[in-house]
PDB file of C-alpha atoms in Angstrom:
ATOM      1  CA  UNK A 209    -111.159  31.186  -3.002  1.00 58.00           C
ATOM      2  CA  UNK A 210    -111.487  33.281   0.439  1.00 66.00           C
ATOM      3  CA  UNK A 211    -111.425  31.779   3.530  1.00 68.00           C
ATOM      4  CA  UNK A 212    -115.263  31.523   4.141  1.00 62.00           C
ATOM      5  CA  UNK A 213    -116.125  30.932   0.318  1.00 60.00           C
ATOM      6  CA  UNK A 214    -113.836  27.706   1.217  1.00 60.00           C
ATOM      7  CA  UNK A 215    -115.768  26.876   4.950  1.00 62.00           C
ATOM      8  CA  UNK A 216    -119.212  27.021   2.727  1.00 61.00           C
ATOM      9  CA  UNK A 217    -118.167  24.347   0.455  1.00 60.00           C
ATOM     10  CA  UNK A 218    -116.459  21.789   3.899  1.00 63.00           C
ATOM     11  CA  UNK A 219    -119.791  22.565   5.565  1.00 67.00           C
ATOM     12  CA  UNK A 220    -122.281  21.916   2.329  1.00 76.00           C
ATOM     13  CA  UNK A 221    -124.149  18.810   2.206  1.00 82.00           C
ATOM     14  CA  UNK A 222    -122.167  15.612   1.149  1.00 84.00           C
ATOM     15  CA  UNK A 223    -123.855  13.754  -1.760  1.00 87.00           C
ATOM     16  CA  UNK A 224    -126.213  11.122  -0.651  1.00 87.00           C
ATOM     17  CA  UNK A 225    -124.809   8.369  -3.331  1.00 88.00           C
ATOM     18  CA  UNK A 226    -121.360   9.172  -2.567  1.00 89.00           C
ATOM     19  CA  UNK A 227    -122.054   8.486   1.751  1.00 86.00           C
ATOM     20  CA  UNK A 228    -123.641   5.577   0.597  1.00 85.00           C
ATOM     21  CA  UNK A 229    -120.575   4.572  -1.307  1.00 86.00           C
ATOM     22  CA  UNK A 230    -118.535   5.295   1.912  1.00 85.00           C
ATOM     23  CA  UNK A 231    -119.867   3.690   3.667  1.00 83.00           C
ATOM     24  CA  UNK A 232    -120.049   0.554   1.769  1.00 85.00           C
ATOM     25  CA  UNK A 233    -116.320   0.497   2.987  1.00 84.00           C
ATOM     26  CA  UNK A 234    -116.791  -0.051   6.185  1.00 86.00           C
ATOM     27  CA  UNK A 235    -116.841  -3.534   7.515  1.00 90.00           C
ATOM     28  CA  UNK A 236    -119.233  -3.750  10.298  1.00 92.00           C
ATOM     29  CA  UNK A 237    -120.391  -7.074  12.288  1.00 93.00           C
ATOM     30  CA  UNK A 238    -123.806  -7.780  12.117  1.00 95.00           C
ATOM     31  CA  UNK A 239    -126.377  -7.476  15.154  1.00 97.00           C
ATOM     32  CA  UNK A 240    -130.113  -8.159  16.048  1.00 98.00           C
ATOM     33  CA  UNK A 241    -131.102  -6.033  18.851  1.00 98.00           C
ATOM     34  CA  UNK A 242    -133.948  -7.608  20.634  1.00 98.00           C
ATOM     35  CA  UNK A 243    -136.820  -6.375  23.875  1.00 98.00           C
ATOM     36  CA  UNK A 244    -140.199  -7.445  24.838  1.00 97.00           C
ATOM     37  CA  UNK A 245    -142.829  -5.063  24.693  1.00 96.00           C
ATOM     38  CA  UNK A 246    -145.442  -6.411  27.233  1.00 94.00           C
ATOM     39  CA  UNK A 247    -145.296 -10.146  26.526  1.00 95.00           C
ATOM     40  CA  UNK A 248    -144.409 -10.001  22.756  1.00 96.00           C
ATOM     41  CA  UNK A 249    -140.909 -10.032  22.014  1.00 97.00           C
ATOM     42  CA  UNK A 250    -140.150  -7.390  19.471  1.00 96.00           C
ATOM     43  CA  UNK A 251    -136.170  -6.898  16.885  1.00 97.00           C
ATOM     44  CA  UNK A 252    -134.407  -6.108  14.570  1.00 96.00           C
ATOM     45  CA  UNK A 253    -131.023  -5.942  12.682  1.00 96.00           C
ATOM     46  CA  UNK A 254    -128.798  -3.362  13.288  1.00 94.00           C
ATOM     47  CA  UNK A 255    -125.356  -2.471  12.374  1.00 89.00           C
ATOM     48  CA  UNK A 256    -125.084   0.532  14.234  1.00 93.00           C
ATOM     49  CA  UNK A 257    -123.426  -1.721  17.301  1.00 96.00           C
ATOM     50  CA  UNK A 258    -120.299  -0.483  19.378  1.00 96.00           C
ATOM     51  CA  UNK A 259    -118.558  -0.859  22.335  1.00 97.00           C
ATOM     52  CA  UNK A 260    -117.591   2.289  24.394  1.00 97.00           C
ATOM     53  CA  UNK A 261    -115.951   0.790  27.317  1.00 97.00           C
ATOM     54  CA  UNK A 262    -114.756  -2.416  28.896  1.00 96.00           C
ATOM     55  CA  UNK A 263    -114.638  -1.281  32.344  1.00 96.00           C
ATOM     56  CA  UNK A 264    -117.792  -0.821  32.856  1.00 97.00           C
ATOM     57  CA  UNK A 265    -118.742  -2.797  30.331  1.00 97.00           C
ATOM     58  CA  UNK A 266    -120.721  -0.180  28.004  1.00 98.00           C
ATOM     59  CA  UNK A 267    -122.105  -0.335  24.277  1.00 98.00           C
ATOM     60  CA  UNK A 268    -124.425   1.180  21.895  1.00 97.00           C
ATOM     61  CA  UNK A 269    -126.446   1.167  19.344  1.00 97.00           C
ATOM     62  CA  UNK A 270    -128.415   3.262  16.546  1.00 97.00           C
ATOM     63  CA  UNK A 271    -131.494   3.024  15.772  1.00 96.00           C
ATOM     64  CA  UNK A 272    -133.410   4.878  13.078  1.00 94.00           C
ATOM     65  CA  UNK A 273    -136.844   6.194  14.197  1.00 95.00           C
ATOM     66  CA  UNK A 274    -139.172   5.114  11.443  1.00 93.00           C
ATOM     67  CA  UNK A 275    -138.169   1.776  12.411  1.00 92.00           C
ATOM     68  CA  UNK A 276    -141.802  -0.297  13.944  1.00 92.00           C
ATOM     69  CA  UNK A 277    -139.080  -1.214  16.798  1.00 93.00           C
ATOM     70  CA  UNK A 278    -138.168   1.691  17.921  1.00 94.00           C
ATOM     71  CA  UNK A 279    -140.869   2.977  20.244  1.00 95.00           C
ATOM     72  CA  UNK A 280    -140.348  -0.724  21.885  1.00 96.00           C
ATOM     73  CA  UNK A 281    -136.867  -0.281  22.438  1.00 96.00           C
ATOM     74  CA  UNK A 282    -137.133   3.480  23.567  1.00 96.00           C
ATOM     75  CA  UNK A 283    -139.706   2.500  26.154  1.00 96.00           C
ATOM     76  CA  UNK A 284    -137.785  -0.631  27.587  1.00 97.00           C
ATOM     77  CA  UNK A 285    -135.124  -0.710  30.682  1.00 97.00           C
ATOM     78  CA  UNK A 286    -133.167  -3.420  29.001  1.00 98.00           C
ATOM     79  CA  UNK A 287    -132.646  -5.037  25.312  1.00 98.00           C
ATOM     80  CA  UNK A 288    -130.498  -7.698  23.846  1.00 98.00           C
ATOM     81  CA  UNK A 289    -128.208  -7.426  21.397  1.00 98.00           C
ATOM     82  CA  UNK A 290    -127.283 -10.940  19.741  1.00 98.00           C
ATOM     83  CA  UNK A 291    -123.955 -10.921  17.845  1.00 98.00           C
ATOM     84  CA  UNK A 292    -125.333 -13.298  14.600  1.00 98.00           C
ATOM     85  CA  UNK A 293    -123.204 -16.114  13.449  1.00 98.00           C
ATOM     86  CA  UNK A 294    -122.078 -17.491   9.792  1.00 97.00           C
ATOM     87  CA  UNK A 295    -125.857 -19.921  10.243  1.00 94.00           C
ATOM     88  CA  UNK A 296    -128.310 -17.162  10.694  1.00 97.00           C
ATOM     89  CA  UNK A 297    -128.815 -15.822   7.553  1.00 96.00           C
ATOM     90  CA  UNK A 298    -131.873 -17.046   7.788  1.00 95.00           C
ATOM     91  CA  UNK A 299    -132.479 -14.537  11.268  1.00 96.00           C
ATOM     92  CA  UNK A 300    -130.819 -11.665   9.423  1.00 95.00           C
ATOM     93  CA  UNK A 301    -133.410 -12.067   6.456  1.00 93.00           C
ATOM     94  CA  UNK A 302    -136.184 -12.469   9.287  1.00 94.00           C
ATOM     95  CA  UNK A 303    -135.226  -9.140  11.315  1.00 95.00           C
ATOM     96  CA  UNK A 304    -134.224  -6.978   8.455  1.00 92.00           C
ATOM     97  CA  UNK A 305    -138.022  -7.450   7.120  1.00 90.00           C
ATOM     98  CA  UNK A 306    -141.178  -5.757   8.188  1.00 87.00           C
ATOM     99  CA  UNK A 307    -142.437  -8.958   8.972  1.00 86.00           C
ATOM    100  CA  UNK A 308    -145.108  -8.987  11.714  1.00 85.00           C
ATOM    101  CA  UNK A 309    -143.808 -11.796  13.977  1.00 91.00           C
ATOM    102  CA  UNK A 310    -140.237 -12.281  13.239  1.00 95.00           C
ATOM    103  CA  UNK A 311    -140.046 -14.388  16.873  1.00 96.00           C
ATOM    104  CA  UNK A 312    -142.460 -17.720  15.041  1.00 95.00           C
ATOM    105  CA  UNK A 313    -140.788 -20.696  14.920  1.00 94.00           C
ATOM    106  CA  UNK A 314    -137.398 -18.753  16.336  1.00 96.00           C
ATOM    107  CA  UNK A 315    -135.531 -20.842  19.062  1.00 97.00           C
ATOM    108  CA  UNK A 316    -134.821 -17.999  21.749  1.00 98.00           C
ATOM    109  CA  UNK A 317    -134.854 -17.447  25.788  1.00 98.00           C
ATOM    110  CA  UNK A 318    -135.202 -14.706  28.186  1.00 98.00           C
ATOM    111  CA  UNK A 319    -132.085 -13.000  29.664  1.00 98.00           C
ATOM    112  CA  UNK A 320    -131.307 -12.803  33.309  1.00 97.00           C
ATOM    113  CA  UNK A 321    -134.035  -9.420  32.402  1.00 97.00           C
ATOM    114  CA  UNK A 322    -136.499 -11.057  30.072  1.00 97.00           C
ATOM    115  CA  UNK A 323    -135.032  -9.555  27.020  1.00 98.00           C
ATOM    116  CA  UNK A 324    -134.717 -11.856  24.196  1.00 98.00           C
ATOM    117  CA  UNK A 325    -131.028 -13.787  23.333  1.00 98.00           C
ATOM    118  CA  UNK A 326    -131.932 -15.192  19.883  1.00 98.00           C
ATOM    119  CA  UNK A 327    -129.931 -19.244  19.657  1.00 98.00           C
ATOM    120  CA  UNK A 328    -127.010 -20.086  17.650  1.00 97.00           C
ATOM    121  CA  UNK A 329    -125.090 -16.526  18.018  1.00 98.00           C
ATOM    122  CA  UNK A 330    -121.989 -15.966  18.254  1.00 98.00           C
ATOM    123  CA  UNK A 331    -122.006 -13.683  21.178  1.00 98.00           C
ATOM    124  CA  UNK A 332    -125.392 -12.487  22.844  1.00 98.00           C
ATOM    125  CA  UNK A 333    -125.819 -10.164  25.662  1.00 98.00           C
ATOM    126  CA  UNK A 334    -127.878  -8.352  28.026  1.00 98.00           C
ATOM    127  CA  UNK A 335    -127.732  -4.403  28.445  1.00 98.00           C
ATOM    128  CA  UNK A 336    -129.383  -1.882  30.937  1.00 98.00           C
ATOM    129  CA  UNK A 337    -130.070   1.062  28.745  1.00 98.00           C
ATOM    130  CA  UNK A 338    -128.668   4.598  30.602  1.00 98.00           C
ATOM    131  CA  UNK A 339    -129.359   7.133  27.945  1.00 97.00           C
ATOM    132  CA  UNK A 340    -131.713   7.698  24.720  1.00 97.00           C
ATOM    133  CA  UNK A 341    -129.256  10.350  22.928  1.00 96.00           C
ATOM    134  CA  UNK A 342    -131.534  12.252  19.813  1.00 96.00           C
ATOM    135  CA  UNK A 343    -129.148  12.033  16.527  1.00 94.00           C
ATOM    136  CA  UNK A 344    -130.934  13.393  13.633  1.00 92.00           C
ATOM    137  CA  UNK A 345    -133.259  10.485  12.367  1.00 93.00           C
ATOM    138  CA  UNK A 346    -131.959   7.665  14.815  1.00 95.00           C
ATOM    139  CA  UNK A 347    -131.856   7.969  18.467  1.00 97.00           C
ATOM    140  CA  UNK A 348    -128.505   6.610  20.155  1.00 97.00           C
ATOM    141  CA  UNK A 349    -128.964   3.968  23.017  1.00 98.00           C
ATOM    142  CA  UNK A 350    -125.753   3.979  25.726  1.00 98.00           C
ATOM    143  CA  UNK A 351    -125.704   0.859  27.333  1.00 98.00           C
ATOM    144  CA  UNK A 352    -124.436  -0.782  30.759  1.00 98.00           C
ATOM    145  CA  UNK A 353    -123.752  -4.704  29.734  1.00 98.00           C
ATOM    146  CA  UNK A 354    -125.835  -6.912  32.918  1.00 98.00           C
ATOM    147  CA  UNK A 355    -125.009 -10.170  30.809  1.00 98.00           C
ATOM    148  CA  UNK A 356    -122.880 -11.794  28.458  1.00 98.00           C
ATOM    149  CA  UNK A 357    -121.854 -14.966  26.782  1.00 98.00           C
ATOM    150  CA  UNK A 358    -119.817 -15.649  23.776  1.00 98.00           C
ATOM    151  CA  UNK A 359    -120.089 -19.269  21.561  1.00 97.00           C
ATOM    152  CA  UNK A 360    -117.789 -21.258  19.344  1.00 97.00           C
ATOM    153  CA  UNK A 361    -119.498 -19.942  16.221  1.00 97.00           C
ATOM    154  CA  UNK A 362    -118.052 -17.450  13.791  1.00 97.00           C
ATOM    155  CA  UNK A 363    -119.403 -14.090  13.484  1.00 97.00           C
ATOM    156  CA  UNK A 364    -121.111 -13.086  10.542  1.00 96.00           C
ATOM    157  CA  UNK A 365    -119.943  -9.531   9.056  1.00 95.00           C
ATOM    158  CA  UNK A 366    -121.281  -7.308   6.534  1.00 93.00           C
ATOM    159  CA  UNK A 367    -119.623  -5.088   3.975  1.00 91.00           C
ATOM    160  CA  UNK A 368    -121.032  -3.692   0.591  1.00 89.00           C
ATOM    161  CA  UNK A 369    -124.415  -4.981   0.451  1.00 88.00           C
ATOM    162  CA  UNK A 370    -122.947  -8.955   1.265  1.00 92.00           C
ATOM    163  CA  UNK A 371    -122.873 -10.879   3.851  1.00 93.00           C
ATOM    164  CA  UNK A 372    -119.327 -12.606   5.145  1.00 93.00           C
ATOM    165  CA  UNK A 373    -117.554 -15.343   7.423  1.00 94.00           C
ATOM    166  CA  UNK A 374    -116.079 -13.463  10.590  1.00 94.00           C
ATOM    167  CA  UNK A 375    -113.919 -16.578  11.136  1.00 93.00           C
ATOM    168  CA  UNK A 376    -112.343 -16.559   7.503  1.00 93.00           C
ATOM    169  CA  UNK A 377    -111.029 -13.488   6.833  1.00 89.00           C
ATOM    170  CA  UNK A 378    -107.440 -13.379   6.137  1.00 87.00           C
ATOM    171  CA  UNK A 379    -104.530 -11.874   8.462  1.00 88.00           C
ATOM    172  CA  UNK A 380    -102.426  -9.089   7.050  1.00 90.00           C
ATOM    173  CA  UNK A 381     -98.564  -9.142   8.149  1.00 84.00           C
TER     174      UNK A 381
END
């Protein structure tokens, strides 16, 4: 195989299955990212969640377009992202569905900004967003942190299709 017979196949498309496979590998904590739009609060779960820097105190997070959030979030100055604990897969269920108000009956407050930190997380907090980055089908929010607070609760992660115990997972070494 010549040299650019062999860059045509590294730069061809990767099968769809098998990136779905990979990334059934990853372990990833699991997030509902949260704004108000006028005065209705508007979220959603995400797992597209990291943090870029502790000093300052920066995140982001992904989030596809076709999503009914989206245009929310992309028009908002600030958003919450709530870290969900081992009790809220009954919120996870709630803001992974097209549901038209996911906030009814949900205990939540306003952030130092308005934006909404959903109760009984693990970790919630409050983010200035600083740039809207394009990526393909999601666009990439970089966010400055404003506000944080962490519970006693466990985190809830996720990894190939199920939902885990944050607190439970075993030590290696």
């Amino acid at each position: 195989m010549d040299r650019s017979s062999s860059m045509a196949a590294l730069a061809a498309k990767p099968d769809l299955d098998v990136m779905k496979q990979v990334n059934r590998q990853f372990v990833t904590g699991v997030t509902v990212v949260t704004a108000m739009d006028g005065e209705t609060p508007r979220g959603l779960a995400v797992n597209a969640f990291s943090s870029i820097s502790l000093d300052p105190a920066t995140v982001m997070v992904c989030v596809q377009h076709t999503s009914s959030t989206h245009d929310c979030l992309f028009r908002a100055d600030h958003l919450a992202i709530n870290i969900l604990s081992t009790d809220q897969l009954d919120v996870v269920g709630r803001f992974a569905s097209k549901a038209d108000d996911k906030f009814k009956d949900l205990d939540w407050e306003p952030g130092p900004f308005g934006s909404p930190l959903i109760a009984r997380s693990s970790a919630r907090m409050e983010v200035e967003i600083r740039e809207r980055l394009q990526a393909s089908t999601h666009t990439v929010f970089i966010c400055r942190v404003v506000h944080a607070a962490v519970s006693e609760r466990h985190p809830m992660v996720y990894s190939a299709g199920k939902f885990f115990d944050g607190g439970a997972l075993a030590p290696l070494g």
